Amino acid sequence: MKGRALGYQISGAKMLILFAIFAITNWYLIVISNCLIISPFLHN
């Protein structure tokens, strides 16, 4: 029973890490795309 609980904790931690990585990369892509969209307006 204890081993199963530990397994759930490990899989939960993996999911959390994957979600964090996904969220960070998503935010990073949004920032880059926003910079690319805004930069032509800043140069003019």
XYZ file of C-alpha atoms in Angstrom:
44
model
C 0.000 0.000 0.000
C 2.856 2.348 0.887
C 4.669 1.591 -2.385
C 1.566 2.450 -4.421
C 1.215 5.806 -2.638
C 4.876 6.553 -3.389
C 4.310 5.650 -7.038
C 1.416 8.114 -7.216
C 3.596 10.826 -5.666
C 6.383 10.209 -8.210
C 3.971 10.228 -11.187
C 2.338 13.373 -9.778
C 5.726 15.064 -9.493
C 6.574 14.060 -13.087
C 3.281 15.519 -14.317
C 3.938 18.725 -12.383
C 7.457 19.031 -13.873
C 6.135 18.404 -17.405
C 3.383 20.965 -16.870
C 5.926 23.505 -15.576
C 8.203 22.942 -18.594
C 5.216 23.249 -20.955
C 4.029 26.447 -19.254
C 7.524 28.018 -19.352
C 8.124 27.146 -23.027
C 4.622 28.344 -23.922
C 5.226 31.671 -22.138
C 8.667 31.947 -23.792
C 7.153 31.429 -27.266
C 4.451 34.028 -26.556
C 7.082 36.550 -25.443
C 9.221 35.905 -28.556
C 6.232 36.190 -30.900
C 5.134 39.407 -29.172
C 8.652 40.832 -29.570
C 8.644 39.912 -33.270
C 5.228 41.530 -33.747
C 6.114 44.695 -31.794
C 9.711 45.238 -33.022
C 8.793 46.458 -36.565
C 6.565 49.136 -34.990
C 9.374 50.205 -32.637
C 11.846 50.641 -35.500
C 9.555 52.940 -37.491
